[in-house]
Amino acid sequence: MKVSVEANENILGTLVLPLWEGSEAVAEGSEGGMHRELKHQIENILQAGDFKAKVGTTMTLAGTEGGKALLIGLGKVEDADSQSMRECGAKVVSARGKIHGHNLSVRFHDIDDAHMAAFVEGMLLRDYAYDQYKSKDDEDDSDKVLEVRVTCEEKGVEALRNATTLSQAITTGVHLARDLGNAPPNDLYPMEFARQAMEFGEDHSNVYVKVINYDEARTLGMGGLVGVGMGSYRKPCMVIFEINGDKQGPAPCIVGKGITFDTGGISIKPSPSMDEMKYDMHGSATTFGLMQALVASGHKEKVVAVTCMAENMPSSNAQRPGDVIKTYSGKTVEVLNTDAEGRLVLADGLWYAGTHLNPSYIIDLATLTGAVVVALGHEATGLWSNDDELLENIKAAGEYCGEIAWPMPLFKAFEKEVKDSKIADVRNLGAGRWGGSNTAAAFLKQFVPEVDGQQIPWAHMDIAGTAWGAKTNKLVKTGATGIHVRTLHHLITGL
Ligand code: BES
Ligand code: ZN
Ligand code: ZN
């Protein structure tokens, strides 16, 4: 989507008018190029109270003398926040089917800078379709918004232009994460993810990408990654990203769960909705998307990341419930359920990150448990941390971006549950049915290395409920959401 920001520009295509509920100011300042008859029509509708501008509501109008308009209600000005503005922007894009036009002119009037920026961000985020696998018989892209001209008062132009440029950069990362999350698992398998990452590295001089392949992982003793991935013909790998690696000193480090398909392995899952388990690599998708966003926004500091890629399949070569594996850390794990595989690959990823990449902190992202969806629904990511400051910073960044991450506990009792194996150092299951996302987090904590007797600041984000589109997510029509690319970009850059 091409977006330009101008002061009092003429209308191009359909006029989009964002309006406050209960506000008198109608189409003021919006005459430029508008058919007079259409302007009257809008004024009459507003004066008669036929369009109340309740938040997220729309009305489309076609002038008898030409021109089209889309009214979008912003709700009451005192109730507005960044997220409601993003959702209103998204609504314009989702209503484009009704408009049938390639060009929109959004005319902001009497709206503050941050709210305008959030509205445009919502448009950019919502302008996404995963249609790579649809055969097209013609060039028909009529429901795509191709060009958006944004107009506001002179004083807001520069800020809005800068904010839009930044949003466009970050959105390339969100949309990359969504593409990866939506990709079918027959085409996106561990070494294909690695190939795309290597290509990304080759395309950018400040990005270095390294791949630890299956044989190397075995040699290094990465028993978690190997154990999960060995049942598949498509072998596992670990992909390491480094941005601005020439900068010295510790750097933020992201670790992603990247199960390109999770059948559950020998502890096989029920078949309904199993297809969705292609998004079990969204932790890695977000990680890769974040790298793209950081490069696109011109981040100059060092950032490192590890993605743990494997396909969890049942086969004669798959790991079994009852197996004991030795992880990269040297700790042994009793595998009681092969469907609790994410924590096994992450155990090796966390240990690698902490011992090789000199992290200032580590954040892992994982579609780790169904239990987090029971706890928080699709409204928030579960957030665990061994460091209060890191936890608060992530929570605040999530709030800023409208991607809520909600604190969850790391009680000693949960650690006790995972340490209670009769034959190994830890087990990959809690003791009973309850608190499954907490025992999973407590398991991961066992694999965060110490430096000078102190565990590295670490946070775990369980995105099982937020990485896949839900009815309440108005920024995503369907499929992978690209969750937390924006949160982490904001946390790392402050932008
Ligand atoms: N990938 C799943 C978690 C998941 C569930 C993600 C639903 C997205 C939606 C994970 O590997 C898994 O299967 N976890 C098990 C753990 C259990 C065996 C302890 C779960 O949540 O049931
Ligand atoms: Zn699983
Ligand atoms: Zn999984």
Coordinates of N, CA, C and O and ligand atoms in Angstrom, one line a residue, residues 262 269 339-341, ligand 2:
D262 N 3.4 -29.4 14.0 CA 3.4 -30.2 15.3 C 2.2 -31.2 15.2 O 1.1 -30.9 15.5
K269 N -1.6 -35.8 18.2 CA -2.8 -34.9 18.5 C -4.0 -35.5 17.8 O -3.9 -36.2 16.8
D339 N 4.4 -34.5 22.7 CA 3.7 -33.3 22.2 C 4.1 -32.1 23.0 O 3.8 -30.9 22.6
A340 N 4.8 -32.3 24.1 CA 5.4 -31.1 24.8 C 6.8 -30.9 24.3 O 7.8 -31.1 25.0
E341 N 6.9 -30.6 22.9 CA 8.2 -30.6 22.2 C 8.8 -29.2 22.2 O 10.0 -29.1 22.1
Ligands
ZN2 ZN 3.1 -30.2 20.8

